[in-house]
mmCIF file of N, CA and C in Angstrom:
data_model
loop_
_atom_site.group_PDB
_atom_site.id
_atom_site.type_symbol
_atom_site.label_atom_id
_atom_site.label_comp_id
_atom_site.label_asym_id
_atom_site.label_seq_id
_atom_site.Cartn_x
_atom_site.Cartn_y
_atom_site.Cartn_z
ATOM 1 N N MET A 1 47.161 -34.091 29.239
ATOM 2 C CA MET A 1 48.045 -32.946 29.811
ATOM 3 C C MET A 1 48.920 -33.547 30.883
ATOM 4 N N SER A 2 49.230 -34.801 30.822
ATOM 5 C CA SER A 2 50.045 -35.370 31.909
ATOM 6 C C SER A 2 51.416 -34.912 31.835
ATOM 7 N N ASN A 3 51.898 -34.361 30.725
ATOM 8 C CA ASN A 3 53.286 -33.899 30.605
ATOM 9 C C ASN A 3 53.377 -32.384 30.935
ATOM 10 N N TYR A 4 52.494 -31.828 31.645
ATOM 11 C CA TYR A 4 52.578 -30.442 31.948
ATOM 12 C C TYR A 4 52.378 -30.192 33.420
ATOM 13 N N VAL A 5 52.869 -29.089 33.944
ATOM 14 C CA VAL A 5 52.637 -28.713 35.372
ATOM 15 C C VAL A 5 51.750 -27.511 35.320
ATOM 16 N N PHE A 6 50.744 -27.468 36.201
ATOM 17 C CA PHE A 6 49.822 -26.384 36.260
ATOM 18 C C PHE A 6 50.446 -25.280 37.062
ATOM 19 N N VAL A 7 50.181 -24.097 36.695
ATOM 20 C CA VAL A 7 50.774 -22.875 37.333
ATOM 21 C C VAL A 7 49.663 -21.944 37.774
ATOM 22 N N ILE A 8 49.748 -21.447 38.997
ATOM 23 C CA ILE A 8 48.776 -20.398 39.411
ATOM 24 C C ILE A 8 49.687 -19.221 39.958
ATOM 25 N N ASP A 9 49.128 -17.997 39.793
ATOM 26 C CA ASP A 9 49.853 -16.805 40.240
ATOM 27 C C ASP A 9 49.602 -16.546 41.750
ATOM 28 N N THR A 10 50.054 -15.469 42.232
ATOM 29 C CA THR A 10 49.925 -15.092 43.675
ATOM 30 C C THR A 10 48.459 -14.914 44.022
ATOM 31 N N ASN A 11 47.626 -14.564 43.058
ATOM 32 C CA ASN A 11 46.169 -14.392 43.293
ATOM 33 C C ASN A 11 45.350 -15.684 43.039
ATOM 34 N N LYS A 12 45.971 -16.772 42.876
ATOM 35 C CA LYS A 12 45.431 -18.054 42.572
ATOM 36 C C LYS A 12 44.586 -18.081 41.336
ATOM 37 N N GLN A 13 45.096 -17.351 40.310
ATOM 38 C CA GLN A 13 44.492 -17.346 39.001
ATOM 39 C C GLN A 13 45.340 -18.332 38.117
ATOM 40 N N PRO A 14 44.712 -19.111 37.311
ATOM 41 C CA PRO A 14 45.470 -20.065 36.437
ATOM 42 C C PRO A 14 46.312 -19.336 35.358
ATOM 43 N N GLN A 15 47.493 -19.831 35.098
ATOM 44 C CA GLN A 15 48.323 -19.403 34.117
ATOM 45 C C GLN A 15 48.616 -20.505 33.136
ATOM 46 N N ASN A 16 49.454 -20.184 32.133
ATOM 47 C CA ASN A 16 49.761 -21.232 31.138
ATOM 48 C C ASN A 16 50.512 -22.393 31.797
ATOM 49 N N PRO A 17 50.129 -23.636 31.434
ATOM 50 C CA PRO A 17 50.876 -24.803 31.948
ATOM 51 C C PRO A 17 52.395 -24.779 31.456
ATOM 52 N N LEU A 18 53.223 -25.328 32.214
ATOM 53 C CA LEU A 18 54.662 -25.418 31.951
ATOM 54 C C LEU A 18 55.119 -26.812 31.720
ATOM 55 N N HIS A 19 56.185 -27.014 30.965
ATOM 56 C CA HIS A 19 56.898 -28.266 30.831
ATOM 57 C C HIS A 19 57.540 -28.534 32.185
ATOM 58 N N PRO A 20 57.566 -29.761 32.641
ATOM 59 C CA PRO A 20 58.151 -30.115 33.943
ATOM 60 C C PRO A 20 59.555 -29.577 34.243
ATOM 61 N N ALA A 21 60.409 -29.530 33.138
ATOM 62 C CA ALA A 21 61.754 -29.015 33.315
ATOM 63 C C ALA A 21 61.686 -27.521 33.726
ATOM 64 N N GLN A 22 60.795 -26.757 33.056
ATOM 65 C CA GLN A 22 60.747 -25.314 33.348
ATOM 66 C C GLN A 22 60.160 -25.130 34.801
ATOM 67 N N ALA A 23 59.229 -26.000 35.152
ATOM 68 C CA ALA A 23 58.697 -25.864 36.489
ATOM 69 C C ALA A 23 59.751 -26.178 37.519
ATOM 70 N N ARG A 24 60.558 -27.170 37.289
ATOM 71 C CA ARG A 24 61.676 -27.545 38.152
ATOM 72 C C ARG A 24 62.696 -26.487 38.271
ATOM 73 N N LEU A 25 62.938 -25.721 37.229
ATOM 74 C CA LEU A 25 63.817 -24.581 37.212
ATOM 75 C C LEU A 25 63.349 -23.506 38.099
ATOM 76 N N LEU A 26 61.967 -23.207 38.009
ATOM 77 C CA LEU A 26 61.403 -22.190 38.813
ATOM 78 C C LEU A 26 61.471 -22.529 40.283
ATOM 79 N N LEU A 27 61.270 -23.879 40.570
ATOM 80 C CA LEU A 27 61.331 -24.318 41.976
ATOM 81 C C LEU A 27 62.746 -24.210 42.529
ATOM 82 N N ASN A 28 63.750 -24.633 41.693
ATOM 83 C CA ASN A 28 65.113 -24.540 42.171
ATOM 84 C C ASN A 28 65.588 -23.085 42.362
ATOM 85 N N GLN A 29 65.111 -22.160 41.548
ATOM 86 C CA GLN A 29 65.495 -20.818 41.660
ATOM 87 C C GLN A 29 64.781 -20.043 42.827
ATOM 88 N N GLY A 30 63.772 -20.666 43.339
ATOM 89 C CA GLY A 30 62.969 -20.083 44.399
ATOM 90 C C GLY A 30 61.920 -19.145 43.972
ATOM 91 N N GLN A 31 61.596 -19.229 42.680
ATOM 92 C CA GLN A 31 60.615 -18.282 42.114
ATOM 93 C C GLN A 31 59.160 -18.864 42.349
ATOM 94 N N SER A 32 59.109 -20.123 42.691
ATOM 95 C CA SER A 32 57.766 -20.767 42.834
ATOM 96 C C SER A 32 57.851 -21.753 44.014
ATOM 97 N N ALA A 33 56.674 -22.238 44.402
ATOM 98 C CA ALA A 33 56.585 -23.258 45.453
ATOM 99 C C ALA A 33 55.562 -24.245 45.051
ATOM 100 N N VAL A 34 55.627 -25.472 45.644
ATOM 101 C CA VAL A 34 54.571 -26.459 45.351
ATOM 102 C C VAL A 34 53.286 -26.093 46.043
ATOM 103 N N TYR A 35 52.229 -26.053 45.292
ATOM 104 C CA TYR A 35 50.965 -25.706 45.832
ATOM 105 C C TYR A 35 50.126 -26.961 46.117
ATOM 106 N N ARG A 36 50.221 -27.916 45.144
ATOM 107 C CA ARG A 36 49.419 -29.189 45.253
ATOM 108 C C ARG A 36 50.276 -30.272 44.586
ATOM 109 N N ARG A 37 50.208 -31.500 45.105
ATOM 110 C CA ARG A 37 50.974 -32.582 44.561
ATOM 111 C C ARG A 37 50.149 -33.334 43.525
ATOM 112 N N TYR A 38 48.869 -33.388 43.622
ATOM 113 C CA TYR A 38 48.085 -34.120 42.644
ATOM 114 C C TYR A 38 46.821 -33.337 42.366
ATOM 115 N N PRO A 39 46.624 -32.834 41.152
ATOM 116 C CA PRO A 39 47.572 -32.693 40.080
ATOM 117 C C PRO A 39 48.675 -31.741 40.428
ATOM 118 N N PHE A 40 49.902 -32.019 40.005
ATOM 119 C CA PHE A 40 51.050 -31.283 40.443
ATOM 120 C C PHE A 40 50.909 -29.815 39.907
ATOM 121 N N THR A 41 50.869 -28.876 40.933
ATOM 122 C CA THR A 41 50.617 -27.479 40.661
ATOM 123 C C THR A 41 51.616 -26.666 41.443
ATOM 124 N N VAL A 42 52.208 -25.700 40.842
ATOM 125 C CA VAL A 42 53.067 -24.650 41.504
ATOM 126 C C VAL A 42 52.418 -23.384 41.568
ATOM 127 N N ILE A 43 52.812 -22.596 42.577
ATOM 128 C CA ILE A 43 52.296 -21.216 42.752
ATOM 129 C C ILE A 43 53.547 -20.364 42.660
ATOM 130 N N LEU A 44 53.347 -19.279 41.876
ATOM 131 C CA LEU A 44 54.394 -18.252 41.708
ATOM 132 C C LEU A 44 54.498 -17.371 42.892
ATOM 133 N N LYS A 45 55.697 -16.975 43.341
ATOM 134 C CA LYS A 45 55.909 -16.159 44.479
ATOM 135 C C LYS A 45 55.757 -14.691 44.107
ATOM 136 N N GLU A 46 55.992 -14.344 42.825
ATOM 137 C CA GLU A 46 55.770 -13.032 42.379
ATOM 138 C C GLU A 46 54.836 -13.045 41.166
ATOM 139 N N SER A 47 53.946 -12.074 41.093
ATOM 140 C CA SER A 47 52.937 -12.066 39.955
ATOM 141 C C SER A 47 53.666 -11.639 38.720
ATOM 142 N N LYS A 48 53.133 -12.220 37.584
ATOM 143 C CA LYS A 48 53.628 -11.891 36.294
ATOM 144 C C LYS A 48 52.444 -11.341 35.541
ATOM 145 N N THR A 49 52.460 -10.173 35.134
ATOM 146 C CA THR A 49 51.323 -9.508 34.408
ATOM 147 C C THR A 49 51.310 -9.662 32.932
ATOM 148 N N THR A 50 52.447 -10.150 32.316
ATOM 149 C CA THR A 50 52.572 -10.215 30.889
ATOM 150 C C THR A 50 52.009 -11.527 30.282
ATOM 151 N N SER A 51 51.728 -12.508 31.121
ATOM 152 C CA SER A 51 51.307 -13.810 30.541
ATOM 153 C C SER A 51 49.832 -13.774 30.320
ATOM 154 N N GLU A 52 49.440 -14.545 29.252
ATOM 155 C CA GLU A 52 48.067 -14.609 28.920
ATOM 156 C C GLU A 52 47.452 -15.901 29.642
ATOM 157 N N ILE A 53 46.241 -15.837 30.005
ATOM 158 C CA ILE A 53 45.594 -17.033 30.666
ATOM 159 C C ILE A 53 45.077 -17.923 29.578
ATOM 160 N N GLN A 54 45.456 -19.200 29.728
ATOM 161 C CA GLN A 54 45.002 -20.163 28.764
ATOM 162 C C GLN A 54 43.843 -20.962 29.306
ATOM 163 N N GLN A 55 42.889 -21.239 28.577
ATOM 164 C CA GLN A 55 41.691 -22.052 28.951
ATOM 165 C C GLN A 55 42.133 -23.454 29.232
ATOM 166 N N ILE A 56 41.850 -24.084 30.355
ATOM 167 C CA ILE A 56 42.150 -25.435 30.621
ATOM 168 C C ILE A 56 40.956 -26.228 30.643
ATOM 169 N N THR A 57 40.885 -27.318 29.845
ATOM 170 C CA THR A 57 39.642 -28.150 29.807
ATOM 171 C C THR A 57 39.867 -29.409 30.622
#
């Protein structure tokens, strides 16, 4: 999973991992912020209720 960026919502619940380009777009638009650098994780600034949680192994 080295080609994915982990995502957590405002309640610190895991969401579906994103491609780095999509994560970069969210960061540039101000919709997310860097939560952790290793493993690279972003936190959403607004909660999204429509996404399904994916199990991460």
